[in-house]
XYZ file of C-alpha atoms in Angstrom:
166
model
C 51.340 -151.967 192.459
C 48.941 -154.245 190.526
C 47.210 -155.169 194.357
C 46.292 -151.083 193.790
C 44.193 -151.587 191.771
C 41.144 -153.269 192.830
C 40.542 -150.945 196.133
C 40.670 -148.185 193.257
C 37.880 -149.861 191.126
C 35.829 -150.285 193.541
C 36.303 -146.838 195.496
C 35.579 -145.483 191.862
C 32.048 -147.457 191.236
C 31.010 -147.098 195.276
C 31.366 -150.763 195.598
C 31.981 -152.568 198.761
C 34.118 -155.352 199.509
C 32.219 -158.386 199.645
C 32.458 -160.463 202.225
C 31.894 -163.889 200.964
C 32.407 -165.328 197.177
C 30.425 -168.578 196.851
C 30.768 -169.709 200.183
C 34.272 -168.417 200.888
C 34.796 -166.137 203.998
C 37.298 -162.955 201.782
C 40.333 -162.324 203.273
C 41.790 -158.949 204.218
C 41.513 -156.930 201.206
C 45.261 -155.674 200.562
C 46.722 -152.735 198.038
C 45.562 -149.371 198.836
C 43.062 -147.315 196.383
C 44.373 -144.247 194.919
C 41.198 -142.916 193.554
C 42.329 -139.467 195.721
C 45.619 -139.336 193.565
C 43.440 -139.286 189.886
C 40.826 -135.928 191.518
C 44.410 -134.228 193.276
C 47.487 -135.031 191.739
C 49.498 -132.802 194.009
C 47.527 -134.593 197.109
C 50.214 -137.085 199.625
C 51.066 -140.225 198.877
C 48.902 -141.927 201.352
C 51.045 -145.659 199.771
C 53.086 -145.507 202.987
C 54.497 -149.925 202.402
C 53.628 -152.952 200.500
C 55.894 -156.105 200.716
C 56.623 -158.353 197.754
C 57.860 -161.356 197.296
C 58.298 -163.690 194.436
C 60.546 -167.565 194.368
C 62.323 -166.342 197.585
C 62.790 -163.159 195.907
C 61.541 -160.361 199.163
C 61.536 -156.505 199.742
C 59.448 -154.236 201.440
C 59.027 -150.258 200.363
C 57.781 -148.098 204.007
C 57.993 -144.214 203.844
C 60.892 -143.829 201.238
C 63.126 -146.973 202.158
C 63.172 -149.783 200.277
C 64.806 -153.102 201.641
C 64.975 -156.037 198.696
C 67.001 -159.337 198.455
C 67.064 -161.338 195.472
C 66.814 -165.379 196.423
C 69.094 -166.830 193.821
C 67.613 -170.281 194.410
C 69.673 -171.939 191.242
C 66.354 -173.687 190.187
C 66.813 -172.037 186.446
C 69.707 -172.667 184.353
C 69.331 -170.324 181.157
C 72.305 -171.586 179.759
C 70.224 -174.292 178.439
C 66.957 -173.423 175.626
C 63.842 -175.113 178.024
C 65.480 -176.149 180.971
C 63.843 -177.179 183.858
C 64.047 -176.814 187.575
C 67.564 -178.253 189.195
C 68.256 -178.018 193.057
C 71.124 -177.309 195.259
C 71.853 -178.223 197.960
C 71.623 -174.174 198.296
C 68.304 -173.659 197.322
C 66.000 -173.205 200.051
C 69.521 -171.527 201.906
C 66.768 -167.809 202.487
C 69.748 -167.107 205.539
C 72.484 -166.999 202.794
C 70.149 -163.895 201.544
C 72.456 -160.901 201.299
C 69.319 -157.751 201.785
C 70.009 -154.557 200.169
C 68.635 -150.842 201.038
C 67.289 -148.244 198.827
C 66.346 -144.581 200.303
C 63.882 -144.136 197.228
C 63.010 -140.431 198.354
C 66.792 -139.634 197.390
C 68.211 -142.729 194.680
C 64.586 -143.790 193.172
C 67.389 -145.662 190.857
C 68.142 -148.057 193.543
C 72.273 -146.792 192.956
C 73.884 -146.820 195.718
C 73.197 -149.930 198.560
C 72.833 -148.257 202.266
C 72.424 -151.605 204.052
C 76.064 -151.688 205.707
C 75.550 -147.242 206.549
C 72.268 -148.435 208.104
C 71.297 -151.570 209.086
C 69.254 -150.279 212.253
C 67.192 -149.418 209.059
C 67.354 -152.420 207.428
C 66.820 -154.527 210.624
C 63.853 -152.239 211.222
C 62.351 -153.164 207.048
C 62.762 -156.339 207.321
C 61.417 -157.007 211.180
C 57.880 -155.178 208.774
C 58.363 -158.066 206.072
C 57.797 -160.760 208.569
C 55.516 -159.117 210.435
C 53.714 -159.174 207.034
C 54.322 -162.261 205.260
C 53.368 -163.908 209.115
C 49.577 -161.681 208.377
C 49.757 -162.134 204.944
C 50.099 -166.592 204.804
C 53.227 -166.197 202.961
C 54.687 -168.847 204.718
C 56.296 -170.997 204.878
C 58.844 -169.751 201.843
C 58.772 -171.611 199.037
C 60.848 -171.835 195.699
C 58.873 -172.361 192.478
C 56.592 -174.457 191.017
C 58.016 -177.846 193.644
C 57.661 -175.228 196.541
C 54.235 -175.314 195.723
C 53.369 -178.583 195.794
C 50.560 -179.367 197.956
C 50.227 -175.625 199.115
C 45.509 -174.943 197.776
C 44.634 -172.026 198.138
C 42.028 -172.395 196.977
C 39.855 -174.671 199.032
C 35.950 -174.985 199.127
C 35.142 -174.842 202.980
C 33.191 -177.642 204.434
C 29.084 -177.211 204.896
C 28.801 -174.441 207.487
C 25.352 -173.022 208.154
C 27.236 -170.001 207.796
C 28.995 -170.682 204.522
C 25.059 -171.456 202.975
C 23.429 -168.615 204.661
C 25.705 -166.257 202.169
Protein backbone atom coordinates (compact mmCIF):
# COMPACT_ATOMS: atom_id res chain seq x y z
CA UNK A 1 0.00 0.00 0.00
CA UNK A 2 1.17 3.55 -0.68
CA UNK A 3 1.56 4.44 3.03
CA UNK A 4 4.20 1.71 3.28
CA UNK A 5 6.44 3.37 0.67
CA UNK A 6 7.68 6.20 2.93
CA UNK A 7 8.65 4.05 5.93
CA UNK A 8 10.33 1.56 3.57
CA UNK A 9 12.28 4.29 1.78
CA UNK A 10 13.36 5.97 5.02
CA UNK A 11 14.60 2.68 6.45
CA UNK A 12 16.49 1.74 3.29
CA UNK A 13 18.34 5.06 3.11
CA UNK A 14 18.84 5.28 6.88
CA UNK A 15 16.87 8.43 7.65
CA UNK A 16 14.65 9.12 10.63
CA UNK A 17 11.26 10.79 10.39
CA UNK A 18 11.69 14.50 11.16
CA UNK A 19 9.86 15.73 14.25
CA UNK A 20 9.24 19.14 12.65
CA UNK A 21 8.99 20.28 9.04
CA UNK A 22 9.02 24.05 8.43
CA UNK A 23 8.05 24.64 12.05
CA UNK A 24 5.10 22.24 11.96
CA UNK A 25 5.16 19.33 14.42
CA UNK A 26 4.61 16.12 12.46
CA UNK A 27 2.07 13.46 13.34
CA UNK A 28 3.05 9.82 13.72
CA UNK A 29 4.18 7.99 10.62
CA UNK A 30 1.66 5.47 9.39
CA UNK A 31 2.48 2.39 7.37
CA UNK A 32 4.85 -0.54 7.74
CA UNK A 33 8.35 -0.67 6.35
CA UNK A 34 8.69 -3.52 3.89
CA UNK A 35 12.49 -3.36 3.83
CA UNK A 36 12.76 -6.67 5.71
CA UNK A 37 11.05 -8.46 2.79
CA UNK A 38 13.70 -7.26 0.31
CA UNK A 39 16.43 -9.20 2.06
CA UNK A 40 14.34 -12.22 3.09
CA UNK A 41 11.63 -13.27 0.65
CA UNK A 42 10.39 -15.93 3.07
CA UNK A 43 10.02 -13.56 6.04
CA UNK A 44 6.64 -13.55 7.75
CA UNK A 45 4.58 -10.46 7.05
CA UNK A 46 4.87 -7.64 9.58
CA UNK A 47 1.89 -5.92 8.02
CA UNK A 48 -0.67 -6.93 10.62
CA UNK A 49 -3.41 -4.36 10.08
CA UNK A 50 -4.35 -1.41 7.91
CA UNK A 51 -7.39 0.80 7.44
CA UNK A 52 -8.73 2.57 4.38
CA UNK A 53 -11.13 5.49 4.02
CA UNK A 54 -12.14 7.59 1.02
CA UNK A 55 -15.35 9.52 0.46
CA UNK A 56 -17.26 7.43 3.00
CA UNK A 57 -16.15 4.01 1.79
CA UNK A 58 -13.99 2.28 4.36
CA UNK A 59 -12.13 -0.92 5.07
CA UNK A 60 -9.99 -2.53 7.75
CA UNK A 61 -7.56 -5.42 7.37
CA UNK A 62 -6.15 -7.43 10.28
CA UNK A 63 -4.26 -10.70 10.21
CA UNK A 64 -5.83 -11.97 7.00
CA UNK A 65 -9.36 -10.75 7.69
CA UNK A 66 -10.85 -7.80 5.86
CA UNK A 67 -14.06 -5.90 6.63
CA UNK A 68 -15.23 -3.31 4.15
CA UNK A 69 -18.16 -1.17 3.23
CA UNK A 70 -18.81 0.66 -0.01
CA UNK A 71 -20.56 3.88 0.93
CA UNK A 72 -22.57 4.85 -2.12
CA UNK A 73 -23.51 8.45 -1.48
CA UNK A 74 -24.99 9.04 -4.95
CA UNK A 75 -22.96 12.22 -5.31
CA UNK A 76 -22.06 11.53 -8.93
CA UNK A 77 -24.42 10.79 -11.79
CA UNK A 78 -22.38 8.42 -13.94
CA UNK A 79 -24.90 8.59 -16.79
CA UNK A 80 -24.20 12.26 -17.51
CA UNK A 81 -20.74 13.34 -18.70
CA UNK A 82 -19.35 16.16 -16.55
CA UNK A 83 -21.94 15.64 -13.81
CA UNK A 84 -21.38 17.23 -10.42
CA UNK A 85 -22.16 16.28 -6.85
CA UNK A 86 -25.88 15.73 -6.32
CA UNK A 87 -26.59 15.21 -2.63
CA UNK A 88 -29.73 13.35 -1.65
CA UNK A 89 -31.45 12.79 1.68
CA UNK A 90 -29.66 9.47 2.31
CA UNK A 91 -26.18 10.47 1.12
CA UNK A 92 -24.68 10.94 4.57
CA UNK A 93 -26.52 8.16 6.33
CA UNK A 94 -23.55 5.98 7.23
CA UNK A 95 -25.80 3.84 9.46
CA UNK A 96 -27.40 2.29 6.36
CA UNK A 97 -24.06 1.05 5.01
CA UNK A 98 -23.73 -2.74 4.83
CA UNK A 99 -20.38 -4.14 5.88
CA UNK A 100 -18.85 -7.22 4.24
CA UNK A 101 -16.29 -9.63 5.73
CA UNK A 102 -13.66 -11.72 3.94
CA UNK A 103 -10.98 -14.18 5.05
CA UNK A 104 -8.14 -13.35 2.68
CA UNK A 105 -6.12 -16.34 3.90
CA UNK A 106 -8.57 -18.68 2.15
CA UNK A 107 -10.37 -16.29 -0.25
CA UNK A 108 -7.95 -13.66 -1.56
CA UNK A 109 -10.34 -12.77 -4.42
CA UNK A 110 -13.04 -11.74 -1.92
CA UNK A 111 -15.73 -13.95 -3.45
CA UNK A 112 -17.41 -15.20 -0.26
CA UNK A 113 -18.87 -12.61 2.09
CA UNK A 114 -18.67 -14.09 5.61
CA UNK A 115 -20.37 -11.24 7.48
CA UNK A 116 -23.46 -13.25 8.44
CA UNK A 117 -21.43 -16.34 9.35
CA UNK A 118 -18.93 -14.50 11.61
CA UNK A 119 -20.71 -11.44 13.08
CA UNK A 120 -18.34 -11.31 16.08
CA UNK A 121 -15.29 -11.07 13.79
CA UNK A 122 -17.03 -8.36 11.77
CA UNK A 123 -17.83 -6.37 14.93
CA UNK A 124 -14.23 -6.78 16.12
CA UNK A 125 -12.92 -5.33 12.85
CA UNK A 126 -15.47 -2.51 12.80
CA UNK A 127 -14.41 -1.56 16.34
CA UNK A 128 -10.76 -1.58 15.22
CA UNK A 129 -11.67 0.66 12.29
CA UNK A 130 -13.38 3.13 14.65
CA UNK A 131 -10.33 3.08 16.94
CA UNK A 132 -7.99 3.82 14.04
CA UNK A 133 -10.34 6.46 12.60
CA UNK A 134 -10.34 8.34 15.90
CA UNK A 135 -6.58 7.97 16.35
CA UNK A 136 -5.83 9.18 12.80
CA UNK A 137 -8.38 12.01 12.58
CA UNK A 138 -10.75 10.39 10.06
CA UNK A 139 -13.83 11.64 11.91
CA UNK A 140 -15.99 13.52 11.20
CA UNK A 141 -16.73 11.55 8.06
CA UNK A 142 -17.12 13.37 4.77
CA UNK A 143 -18.27 12.62 1.26
CA UNK A 144 -16.58 14.13 -1.74
CA UNK A 145 -15.53 17.72 -2.22
CA UNK A 146 -18.51 19.23 -0.41
CA UNK A 147 -17.72 17.28 2.74
CA UNK A 148 -14.16 18.57 2.77
CA UNK A 149 -14.94 22.31 2.53
CA UNK A 150 -13.72 24.13 5.59
CA UNK A 151 -11.56 21.24 6.80
CA UNK A 152 -7.99 22.48 6.58
CA UNK A 153 -5.48 19.74 7.27
CA UNK A 154 -2.24 21.69 6.84
CA UNK A 155 -2.30 24.81 8.93
CA UNK A 156 0.77 26.83 9.83
CA UNK A 157 0.92 26.97 13.65
CA UNK A 158 0.90 30.19 15.57
CA UNK A 159 4.42 31.36 16.23
CA UNK A 160 5.83 29.77 19.38
CA UNK A 161 9.29 29.55 20.81
CA UNK A 162 9.20 25.77 20.30
CA UNK A 163 8.27 25.92 16.60
CA UNK A 164 10.84 28.68 15.94
CA UNK A 165 13.65 26.60 17.39
CA UNK A 166 13.02 23.61 15.13
